[in-house]
């Protein structure tokens, strides 16, 4: 079985794929200080609870936006699963798509993985909106090439900055207000975050399509994607497993090439 590991700036997602589907997945906070041994103690218990054992894992595919976490995850894979992980963005890892950006520009591994998965799952020109620590919009050409995008502060990052910078403003949860105009502080903040980000997503998608001169399919992923898809008419599909499926696809491509 294949263990896929998607390391974000805030959370790590581990998922086991049996060749046809994901049979289990787990999430933990990203902590670059966590050792390979600590990862294993946590993961071993969860795997056994799902009826799996470490011996079931034969291969590992890894994508990380936190470079300092890679070393300990590599130790986890080699020490406890006997597998050297395929790391997206490292030399020797084929993506199967062209990356059309400025020379010497480094693109986040998660954005490239999403592009691979999106091209496999949807037709035509695409915009992938990922609601993570940062909110990103990435353009995927009809031939699958990654052609750049937009990076904005993430939803939770903006909320935290608002609370920390303005002493009178409380911490609030991300929610969809029924009304744009709030009549109390919490409602005003929730409206600003929710409808503000909806407007940003719709505005950016519209401008990207105008710039490219053609309609495009918009796919949203990330933990908050279902919530914001309820308000953003620009979003055509919600696909929360996009990154994990991209890791499976990249692993399959590289395994065939060996």
PDB file of C-alpha atoms in Angstrom, residues 95-225:
ATOM      1  CA  UNK A  95       5.498  15.397 -12.379  1.00  0.00           C
ATOM      2  CA  UNK A  96       4.298  14.555 -15.858  1.00  0.00           C
ATOM      3  CA  UNK A  97       3.359  18.199 -16.487  1.00  0.00           C
ATOM      4  CA  UNK A  98       5.241  21.264 -17.686  1.00  0.00           C
ATOM      5  CA  UNK A  99       5.829  24.118 -15.240  1.00  0.00           C
ATOM      6  CA  UNK A 100       5.585  27.382 -17.193  1.00  0.00           C
ATOM      7  CA  UNK A 101       6.810  30.051 -14.787  1.00  0.00           C
ATOM      8  CA  UNK A 102       9.695  32.511 -14.705  1.00  0.00           C
ATOM      9  CA  UNK A 103      13.170  30.916 -14.788  1.00  0.00           C
ATOM     10  CA  UNK A 104      14.571  29.935 -11.383  1.00  0.00           C
ATOM     11  CA  UNK A 105      11.157  30.409  -9.774  1.00  0.00           C
ATOM     12  CA  UNK A 106      10.310  27.870  -7.100  1.00  0.00           C
ATOM     13  CA  UNK A 107       6.685  26.715  -6.962  1.00  0.00           C
ATOM     14  CA  UNK A 108       5.231  25.178  -3.794  1.00  0.00           C
ATOM     15  CA  UNK A 109       5.037  21.386  -3.982  1.00  0.00           C
ATOM     16  CA  UNK A 110       1.386  21.378  -2.932  1.00  0.00           C
ATOM     17  CA  UNK A 111       0.450  23.682  -5.816  1.00  0.00           C
ATOM     18  CA  UNK A 112       2.154  21.398  -8.341  1.00  0.00           C
ATOM     19  CA  UNK A 113       0.531  18.293  -6.852  1.00  0.00           C
ATOM     20  CA  UNK A 114      -2.874  19.979  -7.058  1.00  0.00           C
ATOM     21  CA  UNK A 115      -2.231  20.833 -10.712  1.00  0.00           C
ATOM     22  CA  UNK A 116      -1.432  17.199 -11.527  1.00  0.00           C
ATOM     23  CA  UNK A 117      -4.570  15.936  -9.806  1.00  0.00           C
ATOM     24  CA  UNK A 118      -6.820  18.626 -11.264  1.00  0.00           C
ATOM     25  CA  UNK A 119      -5.704  17.927 -14.829  1.00  0.00           C
ATOM     26  CA  UNK A 120      -6.383  14.219 -14.335  1.00  0.00           C
ATOM     27  CA  UNK A 121      -9.861  14.812 -12.944  1.00  0.00           C
ATOM     28  CA  UNK A 122     -11.231  17.763 -14.928  1.00  0.00           C
ATOM     29  CA  UNK A 123     -11.149  18.898 -18.552  1.00  0.00           C
ATOM     30  CA  UNK A 124     -10.036  22.155 -20.103  1.00  0.00           C
ATOM     31  CA  UNK A 125      -8.459  25.201 -18.487  1.00  0.00           C
ATOM     32  CA  UNK A 126      -8.671  25.175 -14.704  1.00  0.00           C
ATOM     33  CA  UNK A 127      -8.329  27.397 -11.659  1.00  0.00           C
ATOM     34  CA  UNK A 128      -7.525  25.561  -8.428  1.00  0.00           C
ATOM     35  CA  UNK A 129      -8.429  27.459  -5.254  1.00  0.00           C
ATOM     36  CA  UNK A 130      -6.749  26.034  -2.157  1.00  0.00           C
ATOM     37  CA  UNK A 131      -7.962  27.267   1.241  1.00  0.00           C
ATOM     38  CA  UNK A 132      -4.883  26.586   3.361  1.00  0.00           C
ATOM     39  CA  UNK A 133      -2.595  28.658   5.558  1.00  0.00           C
ATOM     40  CA  UNK A 134      -2.397  30.801   2.445  1.00  0.00           C
ATOM     41  CA  UNK A 135      -5.286  31.058   0.015  1.00  0.00           C
ATOM     42  CA  UNK A 136      -3.888  30.245  -3.420  1.00  0.00           C
ATOM     43  CA  UNK A 137      -5.390  30.306  -6.903  1.00  0.00           C
ATOM     44  CA  UNK A 138      -3.446  28.327  -9.494  1.00  0.00           C
ATOM     45  CA  UNK A 139      -3.909  28.164 -13.244  1.00  0.00           C
ATOM     46  CA  UNK A 140      -3.708  24.822 -15.045  1.00  0.00           C
ATOM     47  CA  UNK A 141      -3.659  24.901 -18.845  1.00  0.00           C
ATOM     48  CA  UNK A 142      -5.722  22.529 -20.969  1.00  0.00           C
ATOM     49  CA  UNK A 143      -2.600  20.422 -21.600  1.00  0.00           C
ATOM     50  CA  UNK A 144      -1.978  20.098 -17.852  1.00  0.00           C
ATOM     51  CA  UNK A 145       0.825  22.644 -17.559  1.00  0.00           C
ATOM     52  CA  UNK A 146       1.093  24.732 -14.411  1.00  0.00           C
ATOM     53  CA  UNK A 147       1.048  28.408 -15.486  1.00  0.00           C
ATOM     54  CA  UNK A 148       1.247  30.448 -12.291  1.00  0.00           C
ATOM     55  CA  UNK A 149      -1.312  31.887  -9.931  1.00  0.00           C
ATOM     56  CA  UNK A 150      -2.118  34.090  -6.969  1.00  0.00           C
ATOM     57  CA  UNK A 151      -1.134  33.896  -3.285  1.00  0.00           C
ATOM     58  CA  UNK A 152      -3.177  35.708  -0.609  1.00  0.00           C
ATOM     59  CA  UNK A 153      -3.252  35.420   3.209  1.00  0.00           C
ATOM     60  CA  UNK A 154      -5.271  32.448   4.423  1.00  0.00           C
ATOM     61  CA  UNK A 155      -8.654  32.841   6.080  1.00  0.00           C
ATOM     62  CA  UNK A 156      -7.561  31.800   9.575  1.00  0.00           C
ATOM     63  CA  UNK A 157      -4.323  33.785   9.240  1.00  0.00           C
ATOM     64  CA  UNK A 158      -6.334  36.929   8.481  1.00  0.00           C
ATOM     65  CA  UNK A 159      -8.648  36.339  11.422  1.00  0.00           C
ATOM     66  CA  UNK A 160      -5.731  35.839  13.787  1.00  0.00           C
ATOM     67  CA  UNK A 161      -3.966  38.958  12.521  1.00  0.00           C
ATOM     68  CA  UNK A 162      -7.153  40.985  13.007  1.00  0.00           C
ATOM     69  CA  UNK A 163      -7.547  39.783  16.585  1.00  0.00           C
ATOM     70  CA  UNK A 164      -3.871  40.249  17.494  1.00  0.00           C
ATOM     71  CA  UNK A 165      -3.526  43.689  15.901  1.00  0.00           C
ATOM     72  CA  UNK A 166      -6.741  45.158  17.295  1.00  0.00           C
ATOM     73  CA  UNK A 167      -7.032  44.649  21.048  1.00  0.00           C
ATOM     74  CA  UNK A 168     -10.775  45.333  21.103  1.00  0.00           C
ATOM     75  CA  UNK A 169     -11.612  42.659  18.533  1.00  0.00           C
ATOM     76  CA  UNK A 170     -12.315  39.128  19.829  1.00  0.00           C
ATOM     77  CA  UNK A 171     -11.378  35.781  18.365  1.00  0.00           C
ATOM     78  CA  UNK A 172     -14.237  34.456  16.216  1.00  0.00           C
ATOM     79  CA  UNK A 173     -14.921  31.271  14.284  1.00  0.00           C
ATOM     80  CA  UNK A 174     -15.157  31.208  10.507  1.00  0.00           C
ATOM     81  CA  UNK A 175     -18.859  31.007   9.643  1.00  0.00           C
ATOM     82  CA  UNK A 176     -21.248  31.985   6.858  1.00  0.00           C
ATOM     83  CA  UNK A 177     -23.404  34.932   7.990  1.00  0.00           C
ATOM     84  CA  UNK A 178     -26.816  35.193   6.375  1.00  0.00           C
ATOM     85  CA  UNK A 179     -26.509  38.968   6.190  1.00  0.00           C
ATOM     86  CA  UNK A 180     -23.608  41.035   4.882  1.00  0.00           C
ATOM     87  CA  UNK A 181     -24.223  43.910   7.288  1.00  0.00           C
ATOM     88  CA  UNK A 182     -23.530  42.804  10.862  1.00  0.00           C
ATOM     89  CA  UNK A 183     -25.200  44.388  13.874  1.00  0.00           C
ATOM     90  CA  UNK A 184     -22.584  43.369  16.469  1.00  0.00           C
ATOM     91  CA  UNK A 185     -18.798  43.034  16.505  1.00  0.00           C
ATOM     92  CA  UNK A 186     -18.671  39.263  15.975  1.00  0.00           C
ATOM     93  CA  UNK A 187     -21.179  39.380  13.106  1.00  0.00           C
ATOM     94  CA  UNK A 188     -19.249  42.242  11.495  1.00  0.00           C
ATOM     95  CA  UNK A 189     -15.963  40.326  11.696  1.00  0.00           C
ATOM     96  CA  UNK A 190     -17.500  37.117  10.358  1.00  0.00           C
ATOM     97  CA  UNK A 191     -19.065  38.996   7.483  1.00  0.00           C
ATOM     98  CA  UNK A 192     -15.811  40.731   6.649  1.00  0.00           C
ATOM     99  CA  UNK A 193     -13.916  37.442   6.570  1.00  0.00           C
ATOM    100  CA  UNK A 194     -16.538  35.284   4.866  1.00  0.00           C
ATOM    101  CA  UNK A 195     -18.048  37.655   2.323  1.00  0.00           C
ATOM    102  CA  UNK A 196     -14.716  39.407   1.902  1.00  0.00           C
ATOM    103  CA  UNK A 197     -13.026  36.159   0.861  1.00  0.00           C
ATOM    104  CA  UNK A 198     -15.997  35.134  -1.289  1.00  0.00           C
ATOM    105  CA  UNK A 199     -15.736  38.458  -3.104  1.00  0.00           C
ATOM    106  CA  UNK A 200     -11.978  38.071  -3.456  1.00  0.00           C
ATOM    107  CA  UNK A 201     -12.280  34.565  -4.923  1.00  0.00           C
ATOM    108  CA  UNK A 202     -15.037  35.572  -7.333  1.00  0.00           C
ATOM    109  CA  UNK A 203     -13.188  38.740  -8.346  1.00  0.00           C
ATOM    110  CA  UNK A 204      -9.856  36.995  -8.910  1.00  0.00           C
ATOM    111  CA  UNK A 205     -11.442  34.141 -10.873  1.00  0.00           C
ATOM    112  CA  UNK A 206     -13.238  36.663 -13.065  1.00  0.00           C
ATOM    113  CA  UNK A 207     -10.047  38.639 -13.669  1.00  0.00           C
ATOM    114  CA  UNK A 208      -8.024  35.492 -14.457  1.00  0.00           C
ATOM    115  CA  UNK A 209     -10.606  34.411 -17.028  1.00  0.00           C
ATOM    116  CA  UNK A 210     -10.679  37.900 -18.548  1.00  0.00           C
ATOM    117  CA  UNK A 211      -6.884  37.909 -18.737  1.00  0.00           C
ATOM    118  CA  UNK A 212      -6.839  34.515 -20.451  1.00  0.00           C
ATOM    119  CA  UNK A 213      -9.841  35.297 -22.627  1.00  0.00           C
ATOM    120  CA  UNK A 214     -11.756  32.086 -22.002  1.00  0.00           C
ATOM    121  CA  UNK A 215     -14.036  30.389 -19.465  1.00  0.00           C
ATOM    122  CA  UNK A 216     -12.347  28.109 -16.944  1.00  0.00           C
ATOM    123  CA  UNK A 217     -13.491  25.461 -14.479  1.00  0.00           C
ATOM    124  CA  UNK A 218     -12.870  26.411 -10.831  1.00  0.00           C
ATOM    125  CA  UNK A 219     -12.041  23.675  -8.307  1.00  0.00           C
ATOM    126  CA  UNK A 220     -11.818  24.400  -4.578  1.00  0.00           C
ATOM    127  CA  UNK A 221      -9.857  22.291  -2.117  1.00  0.00           C
ATOM    128  CA  UNK A 222      -8.673  22.582   1.480  1.00  0.00           C
ATOM    129  CA  UNK A 223     -10.539  22.295   4.765  1.00  0.00           C
ATOM    130  CA  UNK A 224     -12.649  25.437   4.360  1.00  0.00           C
ATOM    131  CA  UNK A 225     -13.567  24.814   0.715  1.00  0.00           C
TER     132      UNK A 225
END
